Short mmCIF file of C-alpha atoms in Angstrom, two decimals:
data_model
loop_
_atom_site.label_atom_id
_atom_site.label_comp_id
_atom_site.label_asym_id
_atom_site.label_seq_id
_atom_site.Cartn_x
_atom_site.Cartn_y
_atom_site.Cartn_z
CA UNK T 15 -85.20 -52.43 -15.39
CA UNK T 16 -87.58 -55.41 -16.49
CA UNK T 17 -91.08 -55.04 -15.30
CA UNK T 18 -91.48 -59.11 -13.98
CA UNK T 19 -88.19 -58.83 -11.46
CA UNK T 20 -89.10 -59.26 -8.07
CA UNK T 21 -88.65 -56.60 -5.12
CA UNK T 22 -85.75 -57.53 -3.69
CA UNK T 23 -85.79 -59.27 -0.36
CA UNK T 24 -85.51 -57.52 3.01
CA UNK T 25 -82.08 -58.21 4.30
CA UNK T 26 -81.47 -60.10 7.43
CA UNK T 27 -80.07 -56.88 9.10
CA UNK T 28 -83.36 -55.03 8.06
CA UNK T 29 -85.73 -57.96 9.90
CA UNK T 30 -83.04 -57.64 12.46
CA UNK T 31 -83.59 -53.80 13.13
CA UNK T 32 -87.40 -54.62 12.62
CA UNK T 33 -87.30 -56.60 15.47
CA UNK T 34 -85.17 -54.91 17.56
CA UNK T 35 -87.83 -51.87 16.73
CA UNK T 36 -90.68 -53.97 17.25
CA UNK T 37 -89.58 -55.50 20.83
CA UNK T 38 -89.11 -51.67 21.67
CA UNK T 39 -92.45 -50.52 20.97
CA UNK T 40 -93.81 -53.94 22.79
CA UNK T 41 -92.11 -53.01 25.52
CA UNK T 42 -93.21 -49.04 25.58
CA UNK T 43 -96.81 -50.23 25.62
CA UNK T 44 -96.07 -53.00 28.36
CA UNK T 45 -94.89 -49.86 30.26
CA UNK T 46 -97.38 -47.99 29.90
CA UNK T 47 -100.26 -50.42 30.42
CA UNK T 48 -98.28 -50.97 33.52
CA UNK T 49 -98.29 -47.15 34.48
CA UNK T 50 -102.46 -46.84 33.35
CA UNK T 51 -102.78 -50.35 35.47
CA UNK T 52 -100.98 -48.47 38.39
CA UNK T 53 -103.03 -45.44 38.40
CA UNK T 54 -106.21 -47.14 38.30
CA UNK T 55 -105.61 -49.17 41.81
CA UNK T 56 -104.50 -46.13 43.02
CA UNK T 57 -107.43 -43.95 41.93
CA UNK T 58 -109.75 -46.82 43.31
CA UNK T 59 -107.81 -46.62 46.94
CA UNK T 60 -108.06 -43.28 47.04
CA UNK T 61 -112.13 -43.58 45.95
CA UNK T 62 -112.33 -45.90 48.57
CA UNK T 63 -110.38 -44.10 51.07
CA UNK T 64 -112.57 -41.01 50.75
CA UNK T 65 -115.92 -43.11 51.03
CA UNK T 66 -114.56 -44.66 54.09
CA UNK T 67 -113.66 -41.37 55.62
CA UNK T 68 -117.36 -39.59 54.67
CA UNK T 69 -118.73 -43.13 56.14
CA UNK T 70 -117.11 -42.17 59.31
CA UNK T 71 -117.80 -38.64 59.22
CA UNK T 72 -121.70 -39.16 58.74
CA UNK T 73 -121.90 -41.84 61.65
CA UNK T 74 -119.96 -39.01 64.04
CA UNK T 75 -122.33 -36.60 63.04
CA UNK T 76 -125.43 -37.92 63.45
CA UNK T 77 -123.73 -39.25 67.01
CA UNK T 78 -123.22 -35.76 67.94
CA UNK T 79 -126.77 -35.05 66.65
CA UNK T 80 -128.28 -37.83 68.44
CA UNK T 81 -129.75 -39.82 66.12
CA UNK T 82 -127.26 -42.56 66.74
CA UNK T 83 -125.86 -43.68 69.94
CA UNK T 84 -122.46 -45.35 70.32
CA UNK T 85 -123.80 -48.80 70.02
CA UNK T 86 -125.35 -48.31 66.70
CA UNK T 87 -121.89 -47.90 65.46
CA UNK T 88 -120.16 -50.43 67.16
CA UNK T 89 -119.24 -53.59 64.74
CA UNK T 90 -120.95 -56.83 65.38
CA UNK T 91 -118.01 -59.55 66.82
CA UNK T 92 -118.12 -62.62 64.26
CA UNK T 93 -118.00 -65.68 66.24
CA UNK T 94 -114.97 -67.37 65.88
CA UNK T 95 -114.82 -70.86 63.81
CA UNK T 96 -113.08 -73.45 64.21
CA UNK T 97 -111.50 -75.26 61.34
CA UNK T 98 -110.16 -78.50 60.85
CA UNK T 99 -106.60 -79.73 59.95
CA UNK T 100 -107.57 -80.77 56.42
CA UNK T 101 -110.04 -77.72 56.31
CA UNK T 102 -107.28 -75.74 57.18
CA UNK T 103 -104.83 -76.82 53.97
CA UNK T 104 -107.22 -76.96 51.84
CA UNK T 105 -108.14 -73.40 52.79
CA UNK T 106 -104.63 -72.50 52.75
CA UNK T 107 -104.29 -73.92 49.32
CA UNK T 108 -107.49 -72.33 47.81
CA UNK T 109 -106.23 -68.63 49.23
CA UNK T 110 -102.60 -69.28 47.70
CA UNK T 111 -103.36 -71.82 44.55
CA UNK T 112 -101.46 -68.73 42.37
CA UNK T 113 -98.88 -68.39 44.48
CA UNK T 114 -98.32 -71.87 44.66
CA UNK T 115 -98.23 -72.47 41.48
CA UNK T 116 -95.78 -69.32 40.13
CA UNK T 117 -93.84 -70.81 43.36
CA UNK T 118 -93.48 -74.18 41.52
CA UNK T 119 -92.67 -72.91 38.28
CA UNK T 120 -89.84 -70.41 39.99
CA UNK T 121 -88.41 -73.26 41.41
CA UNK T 122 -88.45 -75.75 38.40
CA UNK T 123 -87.51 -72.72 36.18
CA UNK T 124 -84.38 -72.21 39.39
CA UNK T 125 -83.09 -75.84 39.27
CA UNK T 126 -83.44 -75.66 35.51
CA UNK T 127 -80.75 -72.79 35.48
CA UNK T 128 -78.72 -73.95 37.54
CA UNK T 129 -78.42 -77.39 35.59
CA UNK T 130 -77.78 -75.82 32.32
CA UNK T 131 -75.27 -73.34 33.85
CA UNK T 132 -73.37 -76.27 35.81
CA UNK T 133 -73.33 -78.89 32.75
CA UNK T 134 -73.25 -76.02 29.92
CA UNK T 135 -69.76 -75.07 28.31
CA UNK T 136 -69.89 -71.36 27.87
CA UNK T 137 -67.75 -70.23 25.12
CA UNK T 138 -64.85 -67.42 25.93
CA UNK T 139 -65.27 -66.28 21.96
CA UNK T 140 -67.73 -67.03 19.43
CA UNK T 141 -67.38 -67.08 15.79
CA UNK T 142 -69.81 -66.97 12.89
CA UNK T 143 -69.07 -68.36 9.49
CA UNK T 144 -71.55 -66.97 6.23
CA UNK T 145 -69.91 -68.42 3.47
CA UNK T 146 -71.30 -70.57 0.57
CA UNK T 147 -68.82 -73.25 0.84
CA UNK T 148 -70.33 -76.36 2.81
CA UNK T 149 -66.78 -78.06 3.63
CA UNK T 150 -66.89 -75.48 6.01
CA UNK T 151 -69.48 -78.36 8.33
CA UNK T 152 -66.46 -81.25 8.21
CA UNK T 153 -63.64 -78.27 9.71
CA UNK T 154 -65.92 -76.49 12.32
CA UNK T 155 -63.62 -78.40 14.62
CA UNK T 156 -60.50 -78.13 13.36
CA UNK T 157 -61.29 -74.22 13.44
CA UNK T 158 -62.05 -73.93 16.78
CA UNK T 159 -59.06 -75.95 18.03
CA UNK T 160 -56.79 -73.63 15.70
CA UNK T 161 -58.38 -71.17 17.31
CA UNK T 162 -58.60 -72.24 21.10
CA UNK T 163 -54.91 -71.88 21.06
CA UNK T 164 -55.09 -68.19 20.90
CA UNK T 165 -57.49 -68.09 23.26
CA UNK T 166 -57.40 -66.68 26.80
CA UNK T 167 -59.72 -68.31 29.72
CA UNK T 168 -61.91 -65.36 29.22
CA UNK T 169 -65.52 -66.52 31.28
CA UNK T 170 -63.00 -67.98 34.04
CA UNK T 171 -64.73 -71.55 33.86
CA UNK T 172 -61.28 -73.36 34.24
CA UNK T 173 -61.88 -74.45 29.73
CA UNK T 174 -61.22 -72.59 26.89
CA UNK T 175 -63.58 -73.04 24.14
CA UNK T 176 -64.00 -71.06 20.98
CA UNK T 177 -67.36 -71.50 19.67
CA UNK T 178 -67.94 -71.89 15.76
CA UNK T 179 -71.04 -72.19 14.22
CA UNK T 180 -71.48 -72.58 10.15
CA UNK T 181 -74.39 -70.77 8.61
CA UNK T 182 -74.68 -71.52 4.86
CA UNK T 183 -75.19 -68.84 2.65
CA UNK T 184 -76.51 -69.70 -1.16
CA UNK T 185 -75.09 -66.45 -2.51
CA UNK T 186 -76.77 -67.84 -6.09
CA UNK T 187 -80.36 -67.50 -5.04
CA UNK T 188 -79.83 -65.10 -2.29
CA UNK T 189 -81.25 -67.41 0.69
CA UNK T 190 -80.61 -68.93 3.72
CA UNK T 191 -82.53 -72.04 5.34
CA UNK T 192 -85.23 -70.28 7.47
CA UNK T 193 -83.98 -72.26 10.48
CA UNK T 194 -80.44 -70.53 9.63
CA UNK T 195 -81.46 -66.99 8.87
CA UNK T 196 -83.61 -67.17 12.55
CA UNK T 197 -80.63 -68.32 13.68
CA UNK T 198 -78.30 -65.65 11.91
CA UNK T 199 -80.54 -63.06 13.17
CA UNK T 200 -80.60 -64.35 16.99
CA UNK T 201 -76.75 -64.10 17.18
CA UNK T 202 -76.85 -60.19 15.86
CA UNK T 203 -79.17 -60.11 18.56
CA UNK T 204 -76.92 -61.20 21.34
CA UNK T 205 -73.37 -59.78 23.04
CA UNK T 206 -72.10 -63.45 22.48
CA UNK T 207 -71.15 -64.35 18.87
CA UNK T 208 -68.36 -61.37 17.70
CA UNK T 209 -66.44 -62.84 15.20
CA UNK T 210 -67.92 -62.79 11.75
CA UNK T 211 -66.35 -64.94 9.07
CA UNK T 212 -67.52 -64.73 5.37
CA UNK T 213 -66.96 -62.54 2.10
CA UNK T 214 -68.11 -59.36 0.97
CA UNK T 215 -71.04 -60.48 -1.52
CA UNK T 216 -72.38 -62.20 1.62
CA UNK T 217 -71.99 -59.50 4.04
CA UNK T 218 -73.59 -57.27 0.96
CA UNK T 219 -76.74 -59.58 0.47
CA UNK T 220 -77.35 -59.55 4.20
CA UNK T 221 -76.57 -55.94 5.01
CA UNK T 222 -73.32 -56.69 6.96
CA UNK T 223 -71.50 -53.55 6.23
CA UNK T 224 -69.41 -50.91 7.47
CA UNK T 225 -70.37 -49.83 10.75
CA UNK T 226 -71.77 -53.07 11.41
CA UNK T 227 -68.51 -54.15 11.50
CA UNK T 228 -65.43 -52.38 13.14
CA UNK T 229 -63.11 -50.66 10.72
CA UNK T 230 -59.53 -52.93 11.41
CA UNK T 231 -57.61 -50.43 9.69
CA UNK T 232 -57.63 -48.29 12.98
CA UNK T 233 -56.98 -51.32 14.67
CA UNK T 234 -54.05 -52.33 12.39
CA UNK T 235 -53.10 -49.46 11.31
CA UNK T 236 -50.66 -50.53 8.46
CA UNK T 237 -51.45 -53.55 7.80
CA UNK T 238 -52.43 -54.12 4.27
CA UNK T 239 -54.84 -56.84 5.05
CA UNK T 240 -56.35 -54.92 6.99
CA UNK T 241 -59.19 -53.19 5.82
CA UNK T 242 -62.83 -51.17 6.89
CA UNK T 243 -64.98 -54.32 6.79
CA UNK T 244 -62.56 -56.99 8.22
CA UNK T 245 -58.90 -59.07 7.75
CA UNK T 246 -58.61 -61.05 5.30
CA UNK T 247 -57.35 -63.93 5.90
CA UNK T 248 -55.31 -64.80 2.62
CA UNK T 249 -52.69 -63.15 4.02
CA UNK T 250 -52.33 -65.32 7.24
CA UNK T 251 -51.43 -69.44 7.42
CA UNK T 252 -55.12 -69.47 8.64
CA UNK T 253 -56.15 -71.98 5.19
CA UNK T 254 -52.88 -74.37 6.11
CA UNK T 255 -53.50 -74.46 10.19
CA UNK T 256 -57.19 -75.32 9.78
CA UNK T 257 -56.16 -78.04 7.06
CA UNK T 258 -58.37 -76.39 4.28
CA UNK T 259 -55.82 -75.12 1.66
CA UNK T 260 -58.83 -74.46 -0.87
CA UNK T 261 -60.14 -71.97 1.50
CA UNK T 262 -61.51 -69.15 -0.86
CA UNK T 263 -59.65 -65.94 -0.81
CA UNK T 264 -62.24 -63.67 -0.58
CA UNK T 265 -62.62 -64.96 2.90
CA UNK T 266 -62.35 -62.01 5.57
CA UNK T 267 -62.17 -62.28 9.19
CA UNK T 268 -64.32 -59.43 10.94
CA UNK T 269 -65.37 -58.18 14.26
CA UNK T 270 -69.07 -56.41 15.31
CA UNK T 271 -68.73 -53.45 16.41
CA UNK T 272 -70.27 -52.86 19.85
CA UNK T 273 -73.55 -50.73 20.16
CA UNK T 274 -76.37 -50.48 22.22
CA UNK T 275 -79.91 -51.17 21.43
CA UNK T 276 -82.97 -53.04 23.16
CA UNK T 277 -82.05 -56.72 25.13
CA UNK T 278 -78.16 -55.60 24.67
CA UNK T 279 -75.80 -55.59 27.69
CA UNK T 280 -73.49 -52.80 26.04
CA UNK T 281 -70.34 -53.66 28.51
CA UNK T 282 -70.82 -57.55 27.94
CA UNK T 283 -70.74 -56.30 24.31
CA UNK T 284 -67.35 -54.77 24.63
CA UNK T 285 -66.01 -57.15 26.39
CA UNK T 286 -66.72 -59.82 24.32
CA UNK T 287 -64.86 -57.78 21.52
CA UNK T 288 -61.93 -57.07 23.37
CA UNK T 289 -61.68 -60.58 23.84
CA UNK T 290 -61.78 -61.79 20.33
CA UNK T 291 -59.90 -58.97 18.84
CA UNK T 292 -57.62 -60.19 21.31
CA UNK T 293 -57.37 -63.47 20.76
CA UNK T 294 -56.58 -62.71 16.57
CA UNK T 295 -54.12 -60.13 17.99
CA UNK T 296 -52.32 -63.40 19.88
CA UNK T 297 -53.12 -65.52 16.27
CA UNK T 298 -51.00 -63.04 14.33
CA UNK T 299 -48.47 -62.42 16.24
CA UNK T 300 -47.81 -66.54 16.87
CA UNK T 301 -48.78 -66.04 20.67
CA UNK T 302 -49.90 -69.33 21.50
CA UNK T 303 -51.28 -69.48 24.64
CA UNK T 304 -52.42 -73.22 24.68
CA UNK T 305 -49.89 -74.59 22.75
CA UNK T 306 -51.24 -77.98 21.56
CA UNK T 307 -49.54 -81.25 22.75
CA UNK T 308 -47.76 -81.79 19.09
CA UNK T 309 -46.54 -77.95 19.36
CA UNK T 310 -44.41 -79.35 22.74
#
């Protein structure tokens, strides 16, 4: 092995499991700050309990002893003052200024989600494509519309929308943009983008491997395109329906297999991958269940 080759780059799935390992151990020491924070008030409470209780204790006993009579211990009433209405907010305001203000950003934060959730399309399945080809941009459309047609309602929104975003992969110099490999590396983070289009050198480069994907052997058992990493898709009309016929065929079609880990909603997981394994269940067999308007 030549002395001057560089160590070879972490893969996207190692920065991926870094992360995932890092937010962990963030959030054990939130935790526990949290639990050292807790026991602190609590020890001071109880410090203060006990002082008030001696307090009381001392004052009954020198009562009983005489030293003391009844009216030592009695509190001095403070006289009552009267405030005025702008005294009165701007009291209010001073005691509550935090609350207030985490009240604000609540709300804004509220009508914000509530926007985005009312005017945002949510996709029923989403797809990833890591491939090197960059036609792959001009037919992002064309794939999901192929696509949408196989597609159940899944999010019941009343629109079905397949989601497909391109991430290009330079399999030459083993790199992607940085604003693409954040990217790659926030969908393996999420329950939302399933589908996983590319080949095997770029699943190899960016540790996308078995058990990262599920084995579609067991899923179609006997199919011969079939295989433990994905489906490829030179043995479906996939290249003539999307209106790329140069499509490379090395091209597989794969699906990430569900698992638990920190941030991840395990049954939204599953779902999600029922769904899309569904919908290329529907796209083999020829089950079209939005047949487009040329179709009818």
């Amino acid at each position: 092995m030549s002395e001057d080759k560089k160590e070879k780059k972490k893969s996207f799935m190692d920065v991926y499991r870094e992360v995932n390992e890092k937010e962990r151990a963030e959030e054990l020491k939130r935790e526990s700050e949290l639990a050292a924070a807790a026991a602190e008030r609590e020890r001071k409470a109880k410090a203060a309990y006990a002082e008030k209780l001696r307090q009381e204790k001392l004052e009954l006993l020198k009562l009983k002893q005489g030293v003391i009579s009844e009216a030592d211990i009695r509190r001095e009433e403070k006289a009552e003052k009267h405030y005025t209405i702008w005294e009165k907010i701007g009291n209010f305001f001073y005691h509550n200024k935090i609350m207030i203000i985490l009240g604000t950003m609540f709300a804004a934060l509220a009508v914000f989600l509530v926007y985005d959730l009312v005017t945002t399309v949510r996709p029923d399945v989403a797809v990833m494509v890591i491939a090197e080809d960059y036609w792959f941009d001009y037919i992002m459309e064309d794939m999901e519309q192929v696509l949408e047609r196989y597609c159940e309602d899944y999010n019941g929104d009343g629109k079905v929308f397949v989601r497909v975003t391109y991430l290009p992969v330079k399999v030459t110099n083993s790199a992607l943009h940085e604003s693409d490999r954040v990217k790659l590396i926030a969908e393996f983070q999420g329950e939302d983008s399933i589908v996983v289009i590319a080949d095997r050198e770029s699943c190899e480069l960016f540790g996308i491997e078995e058990g990262v994907l599920a084995d579609l052997s067991k899923i179609y058992p006997g199919d011969e395109n079939a295989d433990a990493l994905g489906y490829m898709l030179s043995g479906t009309s996939f290249a003539e329906d999307i209106g790329f016929e140069e499509l490379s065929d090395d091209l597989f079609i794969g699906f990430r297999e569900p698992k638990s880990g920190a941030g991840l909603n395990e049954e939204k997981f599953s779902r999600n991958f029922n769904n899309a394994v569904e919908m290329w269940t529907n796209y083999l067999n020829g089950n079209e269940i939005n047949p487009s308007e040329t179709d009818e």
